[in-house]
Structure formats: structure tokens, C-alpha cells
GROMACS .gro file of N, CA and C in nm:
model
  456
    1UNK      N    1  10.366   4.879   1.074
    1UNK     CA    2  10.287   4.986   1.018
    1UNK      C    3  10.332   5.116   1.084
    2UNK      N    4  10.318   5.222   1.003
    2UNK     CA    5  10.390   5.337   1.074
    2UNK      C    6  10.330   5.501   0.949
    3UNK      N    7  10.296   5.568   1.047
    3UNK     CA    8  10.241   5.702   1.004
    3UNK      C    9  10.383   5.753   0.944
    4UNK      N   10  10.464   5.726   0.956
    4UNK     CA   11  10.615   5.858   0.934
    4UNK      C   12  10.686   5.832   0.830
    5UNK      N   13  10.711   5.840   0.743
    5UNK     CA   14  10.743   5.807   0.621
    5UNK      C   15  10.885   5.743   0.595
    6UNK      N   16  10.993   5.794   0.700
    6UNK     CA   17  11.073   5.752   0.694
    6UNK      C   18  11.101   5.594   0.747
    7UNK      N   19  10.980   5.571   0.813
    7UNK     CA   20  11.016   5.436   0.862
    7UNK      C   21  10.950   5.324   0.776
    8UNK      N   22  10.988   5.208   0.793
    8UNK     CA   23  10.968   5.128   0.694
    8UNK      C   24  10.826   5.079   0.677
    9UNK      N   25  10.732   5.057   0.608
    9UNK     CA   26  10.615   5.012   0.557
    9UNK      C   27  10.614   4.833   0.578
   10UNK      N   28  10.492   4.825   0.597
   10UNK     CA   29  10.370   4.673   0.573
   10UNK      C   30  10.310   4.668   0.485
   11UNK      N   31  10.330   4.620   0.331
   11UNK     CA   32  10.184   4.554   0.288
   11UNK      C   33  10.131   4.467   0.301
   12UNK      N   34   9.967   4.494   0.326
   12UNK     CA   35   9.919   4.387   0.358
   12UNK      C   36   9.846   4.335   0.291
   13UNK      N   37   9.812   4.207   0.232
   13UNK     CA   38   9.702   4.186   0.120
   13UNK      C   39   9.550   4.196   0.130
   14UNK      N   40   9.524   4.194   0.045
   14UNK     CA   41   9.355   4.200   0.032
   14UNK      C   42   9.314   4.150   0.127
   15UNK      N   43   9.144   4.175   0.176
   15UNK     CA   44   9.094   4.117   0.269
   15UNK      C   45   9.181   4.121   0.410
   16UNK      N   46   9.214   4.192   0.430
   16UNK     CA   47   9.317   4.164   0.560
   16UNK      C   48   9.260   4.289   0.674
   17UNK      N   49   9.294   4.304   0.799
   17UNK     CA   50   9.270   4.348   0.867
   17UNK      C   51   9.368   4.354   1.011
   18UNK      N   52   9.369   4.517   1.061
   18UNK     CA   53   9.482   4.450   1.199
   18UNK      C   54   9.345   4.455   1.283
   19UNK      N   55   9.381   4.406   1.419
   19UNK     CA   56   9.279   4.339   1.531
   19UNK      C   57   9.340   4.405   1.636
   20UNK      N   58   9.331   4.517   1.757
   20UNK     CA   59   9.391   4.620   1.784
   20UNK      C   60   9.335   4.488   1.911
   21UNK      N   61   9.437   4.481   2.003
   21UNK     CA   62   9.467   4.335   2.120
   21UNK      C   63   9.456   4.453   2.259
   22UNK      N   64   9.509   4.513   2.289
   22UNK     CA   65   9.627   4.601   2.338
   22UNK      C   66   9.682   4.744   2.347
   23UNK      N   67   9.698   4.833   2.374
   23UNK     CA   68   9.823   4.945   2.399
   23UNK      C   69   9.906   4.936   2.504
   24UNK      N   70  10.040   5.006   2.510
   24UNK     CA   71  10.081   5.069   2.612
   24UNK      C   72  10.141   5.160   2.542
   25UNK      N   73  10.195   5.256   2.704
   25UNK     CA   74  10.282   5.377   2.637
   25UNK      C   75  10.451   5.338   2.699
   26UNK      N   76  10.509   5.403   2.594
   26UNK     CA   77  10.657   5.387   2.619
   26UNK      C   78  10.698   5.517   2.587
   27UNK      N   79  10.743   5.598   2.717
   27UNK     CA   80  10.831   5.737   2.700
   27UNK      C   81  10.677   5.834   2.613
   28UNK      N   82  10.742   5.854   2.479
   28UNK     CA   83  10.637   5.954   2.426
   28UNK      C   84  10.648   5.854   2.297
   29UNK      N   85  10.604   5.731   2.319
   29UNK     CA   86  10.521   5.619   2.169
   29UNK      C   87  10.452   5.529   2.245
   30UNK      N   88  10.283   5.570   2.176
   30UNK     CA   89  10.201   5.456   2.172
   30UNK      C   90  10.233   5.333   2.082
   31UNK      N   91  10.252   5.245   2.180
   31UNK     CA   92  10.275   5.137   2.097
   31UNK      C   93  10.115   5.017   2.121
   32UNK      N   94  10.071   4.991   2.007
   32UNK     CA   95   9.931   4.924   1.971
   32UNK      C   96   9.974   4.763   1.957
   33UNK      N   97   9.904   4.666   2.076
   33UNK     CA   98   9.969   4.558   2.028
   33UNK      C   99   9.888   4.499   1.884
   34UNK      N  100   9.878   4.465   1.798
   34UNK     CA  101   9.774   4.408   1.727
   34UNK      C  102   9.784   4.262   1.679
   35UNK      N  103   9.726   4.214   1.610
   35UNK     CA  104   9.714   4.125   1.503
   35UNK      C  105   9.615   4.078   1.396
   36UNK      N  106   9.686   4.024   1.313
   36UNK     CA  107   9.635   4.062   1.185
   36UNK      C  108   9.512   3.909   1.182
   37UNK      N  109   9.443   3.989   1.093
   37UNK     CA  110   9.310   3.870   1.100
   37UNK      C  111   9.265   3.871   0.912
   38UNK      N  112   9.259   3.762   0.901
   38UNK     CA  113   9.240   3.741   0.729
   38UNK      C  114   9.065   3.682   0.740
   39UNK      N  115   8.986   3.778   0.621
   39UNK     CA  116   8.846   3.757   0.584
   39UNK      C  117   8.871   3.684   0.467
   40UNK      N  118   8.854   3.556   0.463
   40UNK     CA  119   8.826   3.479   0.326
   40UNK      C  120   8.667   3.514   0.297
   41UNK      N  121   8.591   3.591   0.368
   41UNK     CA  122   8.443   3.552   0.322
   41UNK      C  123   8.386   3.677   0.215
   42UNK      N  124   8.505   3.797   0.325
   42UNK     CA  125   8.440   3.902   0.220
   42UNK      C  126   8.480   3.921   0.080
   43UNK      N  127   8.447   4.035   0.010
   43UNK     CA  128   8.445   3.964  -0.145
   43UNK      C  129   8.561   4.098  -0.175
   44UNK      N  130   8.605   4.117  -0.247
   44UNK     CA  131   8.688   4.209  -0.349
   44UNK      C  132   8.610   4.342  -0.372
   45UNK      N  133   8.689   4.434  -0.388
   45UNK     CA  134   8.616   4.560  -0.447
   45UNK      C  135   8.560   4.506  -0.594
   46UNK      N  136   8.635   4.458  -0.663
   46UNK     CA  137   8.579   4.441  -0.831
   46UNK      C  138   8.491   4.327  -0.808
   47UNK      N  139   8.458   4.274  -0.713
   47UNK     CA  140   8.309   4.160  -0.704
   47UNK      C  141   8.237   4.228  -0.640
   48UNK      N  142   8.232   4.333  -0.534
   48UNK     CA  143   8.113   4.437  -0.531
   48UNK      C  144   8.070   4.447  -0.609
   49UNK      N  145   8.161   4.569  -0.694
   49UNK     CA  146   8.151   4.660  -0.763
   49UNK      C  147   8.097   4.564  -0.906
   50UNK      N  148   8.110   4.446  -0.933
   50UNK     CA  149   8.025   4.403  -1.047
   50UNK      C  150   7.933   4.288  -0.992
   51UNK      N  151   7.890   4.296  -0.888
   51UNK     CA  152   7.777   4.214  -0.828
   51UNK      C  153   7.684   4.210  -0.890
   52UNK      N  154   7.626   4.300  -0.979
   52UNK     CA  155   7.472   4.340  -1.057
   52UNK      C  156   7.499   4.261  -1.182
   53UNK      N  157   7.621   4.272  -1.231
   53UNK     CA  158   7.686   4.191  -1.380
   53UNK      C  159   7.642   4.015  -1.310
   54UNK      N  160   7.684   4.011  -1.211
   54UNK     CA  161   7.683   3.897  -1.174
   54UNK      C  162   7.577   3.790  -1.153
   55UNK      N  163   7.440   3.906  -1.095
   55UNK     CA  164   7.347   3.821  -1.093
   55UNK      C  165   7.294   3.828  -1.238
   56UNK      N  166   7.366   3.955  -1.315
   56UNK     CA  167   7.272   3.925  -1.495
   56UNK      C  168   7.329   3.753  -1.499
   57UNK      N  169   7.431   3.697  -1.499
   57UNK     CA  170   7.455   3.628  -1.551
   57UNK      C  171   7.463   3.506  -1.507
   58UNK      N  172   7.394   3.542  -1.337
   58UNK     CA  173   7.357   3.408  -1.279
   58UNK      C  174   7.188   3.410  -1.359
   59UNK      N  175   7.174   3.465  -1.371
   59UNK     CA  176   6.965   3.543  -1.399
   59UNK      C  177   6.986   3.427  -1.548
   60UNK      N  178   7.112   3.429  -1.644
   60UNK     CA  179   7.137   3.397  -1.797
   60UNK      C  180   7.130   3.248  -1.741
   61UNK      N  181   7.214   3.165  -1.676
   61UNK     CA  182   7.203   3.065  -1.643
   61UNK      C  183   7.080   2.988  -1.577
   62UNK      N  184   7.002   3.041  -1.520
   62UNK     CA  185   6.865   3.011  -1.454
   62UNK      C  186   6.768   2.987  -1.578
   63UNK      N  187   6.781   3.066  -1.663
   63UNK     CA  188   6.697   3.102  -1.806
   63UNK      C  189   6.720   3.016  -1.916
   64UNK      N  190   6.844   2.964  -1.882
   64UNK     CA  191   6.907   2.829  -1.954
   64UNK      C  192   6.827   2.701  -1.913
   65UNK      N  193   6.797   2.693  -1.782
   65UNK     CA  194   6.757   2.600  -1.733
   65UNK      C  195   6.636   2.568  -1.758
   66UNK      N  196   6.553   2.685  -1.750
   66UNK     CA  197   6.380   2.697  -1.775
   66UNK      C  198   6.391   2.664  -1.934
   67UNK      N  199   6.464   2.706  -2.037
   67UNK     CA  200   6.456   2.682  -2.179
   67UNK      C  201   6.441   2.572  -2.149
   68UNK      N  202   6.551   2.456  -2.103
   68UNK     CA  203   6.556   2.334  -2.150
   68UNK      C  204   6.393   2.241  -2.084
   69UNK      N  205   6.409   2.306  -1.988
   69UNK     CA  206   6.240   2.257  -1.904
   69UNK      C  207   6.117   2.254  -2.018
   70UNK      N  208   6.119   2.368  -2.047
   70UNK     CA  209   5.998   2.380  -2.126
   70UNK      C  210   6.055   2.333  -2.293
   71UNK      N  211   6.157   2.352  -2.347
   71UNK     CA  212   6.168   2.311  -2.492
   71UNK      C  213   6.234   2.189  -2.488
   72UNK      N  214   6.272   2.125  -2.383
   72UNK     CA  215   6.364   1.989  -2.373
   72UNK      C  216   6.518   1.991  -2.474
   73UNK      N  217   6.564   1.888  -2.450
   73UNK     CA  218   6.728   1.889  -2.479
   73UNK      C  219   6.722   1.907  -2.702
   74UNK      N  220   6.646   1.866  -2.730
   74UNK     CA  221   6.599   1.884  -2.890
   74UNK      C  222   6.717   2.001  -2.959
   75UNK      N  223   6.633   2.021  -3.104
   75UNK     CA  224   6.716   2.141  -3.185
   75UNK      C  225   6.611   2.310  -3.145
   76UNK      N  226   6.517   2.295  -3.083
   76UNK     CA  227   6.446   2.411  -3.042
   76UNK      C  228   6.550   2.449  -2.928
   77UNK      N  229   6.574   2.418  -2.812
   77UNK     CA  230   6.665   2.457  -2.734
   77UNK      C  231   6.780   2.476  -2.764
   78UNK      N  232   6.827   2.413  -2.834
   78UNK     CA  233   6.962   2.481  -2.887
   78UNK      C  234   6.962   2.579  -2.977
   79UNK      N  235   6.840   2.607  -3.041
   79UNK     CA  236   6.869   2.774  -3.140
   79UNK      C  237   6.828   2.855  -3.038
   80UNK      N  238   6.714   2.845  -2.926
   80UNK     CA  239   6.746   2.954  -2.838
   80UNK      C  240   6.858   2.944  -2.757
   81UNK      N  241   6.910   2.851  -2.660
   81UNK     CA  242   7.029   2.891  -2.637
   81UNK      C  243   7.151   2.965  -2.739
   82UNK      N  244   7.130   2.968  -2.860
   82UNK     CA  245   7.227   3.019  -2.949
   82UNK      C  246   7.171   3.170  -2.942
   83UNK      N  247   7.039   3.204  -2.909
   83UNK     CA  248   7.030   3.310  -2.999
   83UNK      C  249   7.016   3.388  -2.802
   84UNK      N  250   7.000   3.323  -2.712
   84UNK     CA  251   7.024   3.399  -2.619
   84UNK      C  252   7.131   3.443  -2.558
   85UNK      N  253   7.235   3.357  -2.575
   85UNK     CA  254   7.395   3.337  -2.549
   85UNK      C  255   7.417   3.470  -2.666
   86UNK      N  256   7.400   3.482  -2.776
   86UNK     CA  257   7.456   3.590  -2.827
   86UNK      C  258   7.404   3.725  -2.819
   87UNK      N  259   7.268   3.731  -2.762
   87UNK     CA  260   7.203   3.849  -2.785
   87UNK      C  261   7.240   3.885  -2.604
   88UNK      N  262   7.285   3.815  -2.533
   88UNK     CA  263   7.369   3.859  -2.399
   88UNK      C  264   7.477   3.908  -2.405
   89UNK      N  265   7.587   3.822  -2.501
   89UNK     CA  266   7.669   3.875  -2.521
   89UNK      C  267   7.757   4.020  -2.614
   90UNK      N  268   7.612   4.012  -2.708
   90UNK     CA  269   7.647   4.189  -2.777
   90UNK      C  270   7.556   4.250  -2.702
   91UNK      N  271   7.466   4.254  -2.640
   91UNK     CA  272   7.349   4.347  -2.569
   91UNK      C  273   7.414   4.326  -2.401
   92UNK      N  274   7.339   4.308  -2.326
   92UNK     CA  275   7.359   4.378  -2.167
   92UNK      C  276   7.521   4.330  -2.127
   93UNK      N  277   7.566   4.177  -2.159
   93UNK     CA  278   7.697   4.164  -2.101
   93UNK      C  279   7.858   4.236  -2.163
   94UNK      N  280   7.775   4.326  -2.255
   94UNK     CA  281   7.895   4.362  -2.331
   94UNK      C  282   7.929   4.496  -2.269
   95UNK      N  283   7.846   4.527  -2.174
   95UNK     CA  284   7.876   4.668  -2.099
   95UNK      C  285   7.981   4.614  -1.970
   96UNK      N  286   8.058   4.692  -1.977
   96UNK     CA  287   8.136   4.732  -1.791
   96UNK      C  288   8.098   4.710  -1.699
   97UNK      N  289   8.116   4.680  -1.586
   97UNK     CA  290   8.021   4.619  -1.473
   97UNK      C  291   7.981   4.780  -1.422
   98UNK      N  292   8.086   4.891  -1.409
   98UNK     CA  293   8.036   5.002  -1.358
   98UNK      C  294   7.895   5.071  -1.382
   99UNK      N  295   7.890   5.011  -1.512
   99UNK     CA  296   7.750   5.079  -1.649
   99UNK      C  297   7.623   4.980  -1.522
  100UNK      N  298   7.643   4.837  -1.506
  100UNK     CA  299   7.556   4.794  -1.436
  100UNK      C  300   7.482   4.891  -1.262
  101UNK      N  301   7.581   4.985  -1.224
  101UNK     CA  302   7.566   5.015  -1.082
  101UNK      C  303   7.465   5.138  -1.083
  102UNK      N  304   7.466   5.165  -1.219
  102UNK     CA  305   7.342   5.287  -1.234
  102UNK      C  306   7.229   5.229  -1.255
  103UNK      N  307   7.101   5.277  -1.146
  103UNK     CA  308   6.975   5.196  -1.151
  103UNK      C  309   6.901   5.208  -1.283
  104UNK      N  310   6.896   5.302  -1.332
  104UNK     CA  311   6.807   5.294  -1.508
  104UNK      C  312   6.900   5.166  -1.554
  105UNK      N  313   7.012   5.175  -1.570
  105UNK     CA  314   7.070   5.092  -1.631
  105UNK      C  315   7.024   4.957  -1.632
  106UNK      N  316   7.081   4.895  -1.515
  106UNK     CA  317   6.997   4.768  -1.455
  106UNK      C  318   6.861   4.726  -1.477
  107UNK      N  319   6.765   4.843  -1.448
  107UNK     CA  320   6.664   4.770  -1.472
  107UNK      C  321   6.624   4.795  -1.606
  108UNK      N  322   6.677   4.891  -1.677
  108UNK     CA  323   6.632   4.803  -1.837
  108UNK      C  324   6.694   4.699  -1.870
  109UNK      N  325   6.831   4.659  -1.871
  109UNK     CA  326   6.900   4.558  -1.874
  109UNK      C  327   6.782   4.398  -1.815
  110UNK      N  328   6.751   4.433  -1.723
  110UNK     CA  329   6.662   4.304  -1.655
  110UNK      C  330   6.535   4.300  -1.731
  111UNK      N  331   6.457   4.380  -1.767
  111UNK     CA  332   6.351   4.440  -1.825
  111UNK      C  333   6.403   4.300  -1.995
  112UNK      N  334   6.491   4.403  -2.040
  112UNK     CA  335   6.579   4.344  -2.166
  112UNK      C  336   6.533   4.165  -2.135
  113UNK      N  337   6.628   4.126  -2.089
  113UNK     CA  338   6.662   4.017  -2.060
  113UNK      C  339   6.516   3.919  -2.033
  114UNK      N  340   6.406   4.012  -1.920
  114UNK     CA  341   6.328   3.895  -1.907
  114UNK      C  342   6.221   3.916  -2.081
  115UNK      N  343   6.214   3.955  -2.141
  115UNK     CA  344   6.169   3.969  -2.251
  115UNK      C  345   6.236   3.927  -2.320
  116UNK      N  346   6.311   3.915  -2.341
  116UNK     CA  347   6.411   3.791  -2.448
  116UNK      C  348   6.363   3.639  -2.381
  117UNK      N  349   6.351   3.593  -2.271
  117UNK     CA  350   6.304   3.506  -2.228
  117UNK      C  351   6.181   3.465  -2.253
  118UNK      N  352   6.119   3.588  -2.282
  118UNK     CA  353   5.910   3.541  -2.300
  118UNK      C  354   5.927   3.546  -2.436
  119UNK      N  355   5.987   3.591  -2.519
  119UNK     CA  356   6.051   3.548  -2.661
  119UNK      C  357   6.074   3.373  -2.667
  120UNK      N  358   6.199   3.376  -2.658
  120UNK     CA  359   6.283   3.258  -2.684
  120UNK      C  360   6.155   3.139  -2.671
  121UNK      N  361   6.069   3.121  -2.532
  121UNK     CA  362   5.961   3.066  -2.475
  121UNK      C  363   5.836   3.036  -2.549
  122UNK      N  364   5.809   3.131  -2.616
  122UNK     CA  365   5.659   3.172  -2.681
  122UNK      C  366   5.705   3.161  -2.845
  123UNK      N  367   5.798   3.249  -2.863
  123UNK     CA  368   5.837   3.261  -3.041
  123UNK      C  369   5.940   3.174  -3.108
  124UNK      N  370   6.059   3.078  -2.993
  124UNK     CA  371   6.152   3.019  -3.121
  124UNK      C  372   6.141   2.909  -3.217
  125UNK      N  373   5.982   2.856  -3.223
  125UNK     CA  374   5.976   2.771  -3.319
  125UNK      C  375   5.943   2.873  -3.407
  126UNK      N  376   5.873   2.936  -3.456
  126UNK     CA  377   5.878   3.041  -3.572
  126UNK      C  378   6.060   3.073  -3.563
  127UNK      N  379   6.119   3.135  -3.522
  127UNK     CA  380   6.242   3.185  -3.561
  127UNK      C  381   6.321   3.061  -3.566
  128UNK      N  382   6.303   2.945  -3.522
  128UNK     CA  383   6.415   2.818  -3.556
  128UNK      C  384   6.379   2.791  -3.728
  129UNK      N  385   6.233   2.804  -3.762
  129UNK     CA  386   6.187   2.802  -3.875
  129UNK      C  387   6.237   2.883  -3.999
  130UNK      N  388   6.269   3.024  -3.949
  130UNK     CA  389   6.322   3.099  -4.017
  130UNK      C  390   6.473   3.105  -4.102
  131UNK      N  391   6.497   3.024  -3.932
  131UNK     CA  392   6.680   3.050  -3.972
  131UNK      C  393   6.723   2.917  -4.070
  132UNK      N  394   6.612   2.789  -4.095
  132UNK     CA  395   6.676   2.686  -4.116
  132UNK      C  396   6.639   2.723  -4.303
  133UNK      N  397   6.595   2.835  -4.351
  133UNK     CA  398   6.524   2.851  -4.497
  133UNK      C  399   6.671   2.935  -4.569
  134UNK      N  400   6.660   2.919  -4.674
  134UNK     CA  401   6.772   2.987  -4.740
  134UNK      C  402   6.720   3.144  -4.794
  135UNK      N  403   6.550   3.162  -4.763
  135UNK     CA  404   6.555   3.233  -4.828
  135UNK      C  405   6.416   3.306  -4.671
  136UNK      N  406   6.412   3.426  -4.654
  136UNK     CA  407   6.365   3.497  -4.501
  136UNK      C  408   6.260   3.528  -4.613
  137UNK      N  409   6.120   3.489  -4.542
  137UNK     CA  410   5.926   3.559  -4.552
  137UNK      C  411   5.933   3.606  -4.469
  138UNK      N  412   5.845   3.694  -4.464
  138UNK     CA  413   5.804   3.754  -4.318
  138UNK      C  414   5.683   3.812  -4.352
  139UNK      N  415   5.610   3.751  -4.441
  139UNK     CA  416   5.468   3.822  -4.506
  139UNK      C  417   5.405   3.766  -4.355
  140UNK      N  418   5.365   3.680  -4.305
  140UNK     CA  419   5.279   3.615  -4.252
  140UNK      C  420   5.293   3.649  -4.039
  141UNK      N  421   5.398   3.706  -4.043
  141UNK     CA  422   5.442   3.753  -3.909
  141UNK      C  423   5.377   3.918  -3.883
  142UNK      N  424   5.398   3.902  -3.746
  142UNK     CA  425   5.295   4.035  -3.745
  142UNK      C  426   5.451   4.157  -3.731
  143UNK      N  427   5.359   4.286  -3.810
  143UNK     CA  428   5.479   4.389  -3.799
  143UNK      C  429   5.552   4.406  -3.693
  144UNK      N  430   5.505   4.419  -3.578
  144UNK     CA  431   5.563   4.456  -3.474
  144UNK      C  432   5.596   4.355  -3.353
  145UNK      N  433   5.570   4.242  -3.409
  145UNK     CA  434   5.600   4.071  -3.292
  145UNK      C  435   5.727   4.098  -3.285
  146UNK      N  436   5.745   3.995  -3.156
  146UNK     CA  437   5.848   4.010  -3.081
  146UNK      C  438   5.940   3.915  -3.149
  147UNK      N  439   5.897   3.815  -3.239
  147UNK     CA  440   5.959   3.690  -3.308
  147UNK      C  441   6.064   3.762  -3.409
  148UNK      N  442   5.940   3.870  -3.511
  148UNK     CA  443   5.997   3.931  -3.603
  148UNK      C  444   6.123   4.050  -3.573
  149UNK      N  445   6.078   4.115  -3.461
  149UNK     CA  446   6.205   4.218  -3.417
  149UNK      C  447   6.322   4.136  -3.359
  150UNK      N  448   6.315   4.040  -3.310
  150UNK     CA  449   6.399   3.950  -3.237
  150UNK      C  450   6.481   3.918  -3.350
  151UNK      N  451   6.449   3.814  -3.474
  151UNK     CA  452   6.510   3.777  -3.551
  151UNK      C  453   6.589   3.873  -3.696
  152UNK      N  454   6.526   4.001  -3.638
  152UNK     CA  455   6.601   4.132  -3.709
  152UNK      C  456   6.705   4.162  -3.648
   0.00000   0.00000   0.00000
């Protein structure tokens, strides 16, 4: 390693670090003894930096789990897993992880998400009902339910 441009360069990879052991002086150069020490534990700038993406989508998998708890392995759990898997994937996971690091962001995103959950929970036998008809009523649903905006 070397400040002076003309002299030759070290790269060193990710996670890496020198470990300063040592100095002495020689004439007019500090010479630093070091060595290099490798962090397998710490994480990447782009796993920081999308850590918030990360727990959305550990948060998606947990929510998977509670579906099947409460609706069991059946055809009710599988139209909400269908309809939560996609409404993740065009709604909060379709953003940038950067979009996640702004706090409004996030917490509507979570906000989002746990309300799709008290949905899926409470409303997908009405909407499994819906989707299996060739032809959509909605006389009998209330204007503003979460079943009916959901399945819009």
C-alpha cells in the first residue's frame, strides 16, 4: 500500500482490513508493519444499504407462514398466497432498495403490507369466491371493504 502514485498499488477485497502490528523508522520512511485481517461477518455495502428490502421480505415470508396456520394447506391459501406474492411484487418489492432507506417510505410500505395481511386473513374467502365466477357482482360487498378494493 502506498500514498505516492508512482509506486505500485494493493487491491484488497471486500470486507478486508490492514491490522497496524508495528512501526519503525528507516532514514526518512515510516515503515508500518501490518496485517491483513478478513471479516466474513460483516455484511456488504448493498446488504446494508437494502437491509429494510430485506426484512420486507423476510416480514413476506413470516406472513406466508401465518396464512397457512390460519387457512391450512387447502385452495384458500393458495389464492392468498397468489394474490400476496403478486401484490408484493408490483407494490412495495418493485421499488429499489434505496426508495426503502427513506422513513415515510418504509413505514407506509409496512403499514401496506400489514393490511394486506388483515385482508388476505379476514376477506379471501369472499375474493377466492370472486375469482372462481366467470362473471364479477359486487352488489352485495360493501363500497369501501377492503375485500372489494383489494380485488380491484
Amino acid at each position: 500500500l502506498s500514498q505516492y502514485p508512482h509506486e505500485r498499488e494493493v487491491l484488497l477485497p471486500p470486507l478486508s482490513g490492514l491490522e497496524a502490528m508495528g512501526s519503525s523508522v528507516e532514514g526518512t520512511m515510516l515503515n508500518i508493519h501490518s496485517r491483513l485481517s478478513l471479516n466474513l461477518a460483516a455484511q456488504t455495502l448493498e446488504q446494508v444499504l437494502s437491509r429494510r428490502r430485506k426484512m420486507l421480505m423476510d416480514m413476506s415470508t413470516g406472513i406466508e407462514f401465518e396464512l397457512r396456520d390460519i387457512l391450512g394447506d387447502g385452495p384458500l391459501y393458495k389464492t392468498a398466497l397468489k394474490i400476496l406474492r403478486k401484490a408484493l411484487a408490483y407494490g412495495a418489492l418493485a421499488q429499489t432498495p434505496d426508495w426503502f432507506n427513506d422513513d415515510d417510505n418504509f413505514s407506509q410500505v409496512l403499514n401496506e403490507v400489514l393490511y394486506l395481511q388483515r385482508i388476505l386473513t379476514n376477506e379471501v374467502r369472499k375474493l377466492d369466491s370472486a375469482l372462481d365466477k366467470n362473471e364479477l357482482n359486487l352488489r352485495s360487498w360493501k363500497a369501501r371493504g377492503p375485500a372489494r378494493i383489494m380485488l380491484l
